[in-house]
Structure formats: C-alpha cells, structure tokens
Short mmCIF file of C-alpha atoms in Angstrom, two decimals:
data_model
loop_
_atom_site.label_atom_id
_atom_site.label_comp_id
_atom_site.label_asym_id
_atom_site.label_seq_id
_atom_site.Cartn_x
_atom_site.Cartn_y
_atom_site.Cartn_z
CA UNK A 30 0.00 0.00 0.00
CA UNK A 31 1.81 3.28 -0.60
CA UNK A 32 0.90 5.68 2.08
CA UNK A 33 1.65 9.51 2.36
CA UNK A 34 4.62 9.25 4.45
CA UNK A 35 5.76 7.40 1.34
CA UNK A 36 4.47 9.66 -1.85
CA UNK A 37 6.31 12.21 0.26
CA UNK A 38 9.38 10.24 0.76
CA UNK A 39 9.83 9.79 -3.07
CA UNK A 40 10.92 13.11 -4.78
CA UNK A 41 10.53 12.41 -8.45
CA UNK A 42 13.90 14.32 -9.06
CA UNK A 43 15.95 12.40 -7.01
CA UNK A 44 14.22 9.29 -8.86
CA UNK A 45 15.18 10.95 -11.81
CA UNK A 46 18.73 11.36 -10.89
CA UNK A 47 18.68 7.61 -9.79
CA UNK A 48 17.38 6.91 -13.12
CA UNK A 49 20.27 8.99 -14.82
CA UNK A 50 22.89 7.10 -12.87
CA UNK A 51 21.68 3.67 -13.89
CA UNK A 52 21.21 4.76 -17.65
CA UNK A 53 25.10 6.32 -17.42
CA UNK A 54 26.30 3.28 -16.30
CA UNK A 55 24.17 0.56 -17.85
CA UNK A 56 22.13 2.25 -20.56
CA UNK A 57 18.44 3.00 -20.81
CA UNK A 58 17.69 -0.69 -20.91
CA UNK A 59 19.29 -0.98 -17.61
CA UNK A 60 16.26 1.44 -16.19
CA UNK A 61 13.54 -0.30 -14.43
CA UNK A 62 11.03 0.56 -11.68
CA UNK A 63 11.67 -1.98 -9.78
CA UNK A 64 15.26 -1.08 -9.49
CA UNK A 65 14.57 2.21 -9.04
CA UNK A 66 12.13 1.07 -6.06
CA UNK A 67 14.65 -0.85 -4.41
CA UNK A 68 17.40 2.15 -4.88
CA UNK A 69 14.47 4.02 -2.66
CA UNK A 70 12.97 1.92 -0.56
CA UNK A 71 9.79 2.03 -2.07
CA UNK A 72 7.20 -0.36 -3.51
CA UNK A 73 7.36 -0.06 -7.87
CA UNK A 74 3.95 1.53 -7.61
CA UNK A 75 5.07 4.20 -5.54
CA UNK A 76 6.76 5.28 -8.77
CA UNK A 77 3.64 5.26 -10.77
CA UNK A 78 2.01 8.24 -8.86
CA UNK A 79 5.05 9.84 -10.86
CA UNK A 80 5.48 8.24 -13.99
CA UNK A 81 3.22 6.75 -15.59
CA UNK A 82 5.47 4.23 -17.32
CA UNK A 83 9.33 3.89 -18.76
CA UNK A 84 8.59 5.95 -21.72
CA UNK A 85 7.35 8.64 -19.32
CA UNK A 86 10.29 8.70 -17.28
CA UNK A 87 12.82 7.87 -19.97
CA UNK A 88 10.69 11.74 -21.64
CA UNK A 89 11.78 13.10 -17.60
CA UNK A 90 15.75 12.13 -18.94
CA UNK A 91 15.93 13.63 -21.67
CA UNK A 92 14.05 16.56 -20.10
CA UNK A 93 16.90 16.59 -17.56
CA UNK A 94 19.61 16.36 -20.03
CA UNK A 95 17.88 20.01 -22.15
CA UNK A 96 18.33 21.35 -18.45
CA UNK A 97 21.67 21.15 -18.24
CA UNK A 98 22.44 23.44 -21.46
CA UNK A 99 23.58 26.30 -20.08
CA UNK A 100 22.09 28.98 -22.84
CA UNK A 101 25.33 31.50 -24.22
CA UNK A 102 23.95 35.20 -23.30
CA UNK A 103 23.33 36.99 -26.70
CA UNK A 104 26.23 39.41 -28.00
CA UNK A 105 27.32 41.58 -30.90
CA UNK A 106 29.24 38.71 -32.60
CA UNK A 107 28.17 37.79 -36.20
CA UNK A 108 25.39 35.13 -36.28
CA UNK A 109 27.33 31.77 -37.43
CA UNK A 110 29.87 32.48 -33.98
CA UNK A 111 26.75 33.11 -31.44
CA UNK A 112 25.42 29.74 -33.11
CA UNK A 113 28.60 27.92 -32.75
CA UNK A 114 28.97 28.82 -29.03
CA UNK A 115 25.18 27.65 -29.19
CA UNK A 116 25.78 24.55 -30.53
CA UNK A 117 28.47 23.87 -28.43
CA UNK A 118 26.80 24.36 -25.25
CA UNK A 119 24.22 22.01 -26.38
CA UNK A 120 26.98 19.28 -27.13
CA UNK A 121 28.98 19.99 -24.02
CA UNK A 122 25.24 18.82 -21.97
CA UNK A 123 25.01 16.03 -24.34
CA UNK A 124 28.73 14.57 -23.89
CA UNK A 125 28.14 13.92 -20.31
CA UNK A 126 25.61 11.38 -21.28
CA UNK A 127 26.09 9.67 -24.65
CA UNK A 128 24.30 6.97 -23.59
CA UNK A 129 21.34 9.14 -23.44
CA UNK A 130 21.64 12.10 -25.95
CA UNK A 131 19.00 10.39 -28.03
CA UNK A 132 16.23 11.26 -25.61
CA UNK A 133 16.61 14.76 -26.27
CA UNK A 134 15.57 14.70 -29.84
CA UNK A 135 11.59 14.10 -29.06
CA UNK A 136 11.89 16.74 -26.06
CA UNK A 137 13.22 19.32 -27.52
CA UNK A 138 9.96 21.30 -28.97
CA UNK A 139 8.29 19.84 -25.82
CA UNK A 140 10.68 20.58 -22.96
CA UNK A 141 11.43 24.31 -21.71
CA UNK A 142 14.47 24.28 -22.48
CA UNK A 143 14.18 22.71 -25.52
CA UNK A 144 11.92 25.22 -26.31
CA UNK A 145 14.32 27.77 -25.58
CA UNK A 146 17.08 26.38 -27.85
CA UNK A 147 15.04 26.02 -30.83
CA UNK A 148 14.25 29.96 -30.67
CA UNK A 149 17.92 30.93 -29.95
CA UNK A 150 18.97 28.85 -32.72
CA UNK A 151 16.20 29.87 -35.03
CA UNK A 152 16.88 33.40 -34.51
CA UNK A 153 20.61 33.22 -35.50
CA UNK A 154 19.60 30.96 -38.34
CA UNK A 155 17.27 33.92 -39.63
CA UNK A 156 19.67 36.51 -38.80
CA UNK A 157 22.04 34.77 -40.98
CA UNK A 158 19.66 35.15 -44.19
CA UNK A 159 17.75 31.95 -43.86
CA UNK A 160 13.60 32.01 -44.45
CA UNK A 161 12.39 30.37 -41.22
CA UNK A 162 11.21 27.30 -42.88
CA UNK A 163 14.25 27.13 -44.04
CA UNK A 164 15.83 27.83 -40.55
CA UNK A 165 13.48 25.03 -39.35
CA UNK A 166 14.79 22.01 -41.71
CA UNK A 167 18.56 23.21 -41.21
CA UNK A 168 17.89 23.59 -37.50
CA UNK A 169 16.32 19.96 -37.28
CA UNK A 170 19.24 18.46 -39.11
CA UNK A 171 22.21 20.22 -37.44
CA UNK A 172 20.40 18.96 -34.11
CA UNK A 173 20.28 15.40 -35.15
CA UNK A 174 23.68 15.53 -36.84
CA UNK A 175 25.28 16.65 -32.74
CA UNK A 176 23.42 14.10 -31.32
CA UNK A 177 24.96 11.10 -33.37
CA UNK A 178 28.15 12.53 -33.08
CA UNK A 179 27.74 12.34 -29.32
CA UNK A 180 25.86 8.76 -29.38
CA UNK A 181 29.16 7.94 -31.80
CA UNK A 182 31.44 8.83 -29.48
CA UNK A 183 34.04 6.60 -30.25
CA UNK A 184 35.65 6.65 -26.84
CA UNK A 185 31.95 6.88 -25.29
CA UNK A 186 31.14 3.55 -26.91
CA UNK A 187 34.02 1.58 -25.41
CA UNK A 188 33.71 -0.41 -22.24
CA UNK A 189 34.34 1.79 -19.26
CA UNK A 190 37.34 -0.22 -17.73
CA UNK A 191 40.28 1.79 -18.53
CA UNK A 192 41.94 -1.44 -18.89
CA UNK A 193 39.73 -3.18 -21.05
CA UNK A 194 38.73 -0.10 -23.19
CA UNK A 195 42.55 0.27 -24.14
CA UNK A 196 43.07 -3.49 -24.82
CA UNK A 197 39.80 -2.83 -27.14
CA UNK A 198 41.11 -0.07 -28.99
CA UNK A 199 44.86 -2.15 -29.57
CA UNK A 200 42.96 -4.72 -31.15
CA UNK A 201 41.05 -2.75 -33.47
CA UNK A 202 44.25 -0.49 -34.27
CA UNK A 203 46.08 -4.02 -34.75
CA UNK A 204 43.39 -5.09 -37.65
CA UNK A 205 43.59 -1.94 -39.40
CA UNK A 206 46.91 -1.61 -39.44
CA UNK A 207 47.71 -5.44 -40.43
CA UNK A 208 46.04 -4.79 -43.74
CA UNK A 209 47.56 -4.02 -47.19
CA UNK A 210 49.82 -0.81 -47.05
CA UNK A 211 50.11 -0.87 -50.62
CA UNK A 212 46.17 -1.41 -51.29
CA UNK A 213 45.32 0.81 -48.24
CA UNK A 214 48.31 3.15 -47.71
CA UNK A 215 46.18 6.00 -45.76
CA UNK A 216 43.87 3.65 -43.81
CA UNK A 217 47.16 2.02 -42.26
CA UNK A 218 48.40 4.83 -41.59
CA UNK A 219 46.07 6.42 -39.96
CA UNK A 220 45.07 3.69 -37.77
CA UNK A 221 45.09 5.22 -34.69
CA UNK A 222 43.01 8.08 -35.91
CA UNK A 223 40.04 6.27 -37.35
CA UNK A 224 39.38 4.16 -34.64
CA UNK A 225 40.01 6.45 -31.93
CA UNK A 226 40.37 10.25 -31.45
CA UNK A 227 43.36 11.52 -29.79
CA UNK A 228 41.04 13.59 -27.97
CA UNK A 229 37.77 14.28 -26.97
CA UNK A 230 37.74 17.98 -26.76
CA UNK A 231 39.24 17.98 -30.54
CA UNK A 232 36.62 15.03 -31.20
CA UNK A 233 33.81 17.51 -30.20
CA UNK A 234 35.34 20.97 -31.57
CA UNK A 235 35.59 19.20 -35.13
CA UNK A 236 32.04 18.28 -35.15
CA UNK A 237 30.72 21.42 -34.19
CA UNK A 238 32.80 23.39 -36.49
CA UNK A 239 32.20 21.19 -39.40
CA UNK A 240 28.00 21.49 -38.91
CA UNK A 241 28.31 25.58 -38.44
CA UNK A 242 30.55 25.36 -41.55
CA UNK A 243 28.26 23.28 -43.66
CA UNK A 244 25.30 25.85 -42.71
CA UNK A 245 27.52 28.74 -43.86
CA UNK A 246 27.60 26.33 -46.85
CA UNK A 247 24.10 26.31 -47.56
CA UNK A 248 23.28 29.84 -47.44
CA UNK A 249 26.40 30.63 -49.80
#
C-alpha cells in the first residue's frame, strides 16, 4: 500500500537522478522501476504516482539532459559564432551522457528548455539570411547531426574499464593496421586516428565546427 509518508518520501527528481545514474552506467535498458524502487525503498507503484510508465520517465531524462544546457547570453558577434557557441553548449550537456543524448531529440519542442534552444537557434539561423522554414529544416538536421556525433562517441562507446577499453582499442588499431599498405596506404596509416580520437575535446570541436561550416555552406 503506498501511504503519504511514502508519496512524500519519493521526490521524483531524485528518482530521476537515480534513473540517470543507472542509464550512465548501464544504458536505458538498464532502467527499471523496480530497481529504481529498491534504490528508494519504495514499492514499484510508488513510482507510478510519478510516472506513468518507462517511456514517461525515460521523456523526464531527456528533459533533464535540455536542463543542463547552459544557454550562451546573446552578443554583438556575427550570427554563425553566437550559433557555434550555441551549438556547443548544447553538445557539451550532451557529452556527459552519450548513452542518453537520443532522448533529447523528441523533447526538444516539448521541454522548456528545448523550447528555448530552438528559438535561440532559429533566430541566429534567420539573422544569418535563412527564411524560417528554411531555418526550421537546417535547425532539425544540425540537431540530429550533434546528437549522433555524441551517441558515436568513439571513446563513449568503449567499455568503461580503462583497462579493457585500451586493450579494445589495440585490437582494433592491430586489424587496421595489419592490412595491405600498398592497397590501403592511408587507412594504415592512420590507424590510430580512425578508430580512436586523440582527444575528446578535438573530437567535439571538429564536429561542431564542421556542422556551423556546412550551414555557412548552404546559405552561400
């Protein structure tokens, strides 16, 4: 029976944050009520008076995840460089989660702060010349484009044992580089490179710049 003492006991953002920990670690299949009960010492039902199933809570994720972009303050810089610190913000949320990142797409013209980066990002794109159906379809696709390169993450998509996740990456270096030299000359050599950035940060920048560059594209 869940009782007041209890609906009071269960804060649906701790839950939340319970549910985020799990998903980090696990992935979203990993998320269950009952393990998020027995994380807080509640009956699975108890979670129902606040979800009113996965899909509803795995919505409250991705709702968390919008929450955390932290929204550049508008200056006098030209449009494509306020959008670039824009889109960057969004990825820098994003890459703390790649399991996740996905559940942002459906939220973000639900969500407040989805909301709220679709208008800052329309704007710029209409500042920079677009018509705002226009601005909508490049928008859309830019969006989709940062979330698969965080869900790509080629470091985020190892196993999380430093140990193991370098032993992965030796063996997938080793294949590459034991093929033809003379058929494959640039995939051998740059092993290393395709299957694993030398760094995140430069992993991230790239992306970014390449998807503010290809809008710059379009409107030339």
């Amino acid at each position: 029976m869940i009782t007041k003492e209890t609906a009071r006991r269960l804060d649906p953002v701790r839950v939340v944050e319970t549910a985020l920990a799990i998903a980090d670690d696990e992935g979203p299949a990993a998320v269950s009520f009952r393990k998020l009960a027995a994380r807080h010492d509640v009956t699975p039902m108890a979670l129902y008076r606040h979800f009113k199933d996965k899909d509803d809570l795995l919505s409250a994720l991705g709702d968390r995840l919008l929450a955390d972009v932290v929204l550049p303050e508008p200056t006098d810089e030209p449009w494509d460089e306020q959008l670039h610190a824009l889109l960057t913000a969004f990825v820098d949320a994003l890459r703390a989660h790649p399991r996740l990142a996905d559940l942002t797409l459906a939220r973000i013209l639900v969500a407040e702060p989805g909301l709220a980066l679709a208008e800052r990002a329309l704007g710029l794109l209409v500042e920079g010349g677009f018509p705002v159906d226009d601005a909508a379809e490049i928008g859309r696709q830019s969006i989709c484009s940062l979330i698969a390169l965080v869900t790509t993450d080629p470091i985020a998509r190892e196993v999380s044992d430093p140990e193991a996740r370098e032993a992965s990456l030796r063996r997938k270096r080793a294949a590459l580089g034991a093929l033809s030299p003379t058929q494959y000359p640039l995939v051998t050599s740059a092993a290393g490179a395709l299957v694993c950035p030398s760094s995140q940060d430069r992993y991230y920048a790239v992306g970014v710049d390449l998807v503010v560059a290809g809008i710059r594209g379009v409107r030339d």
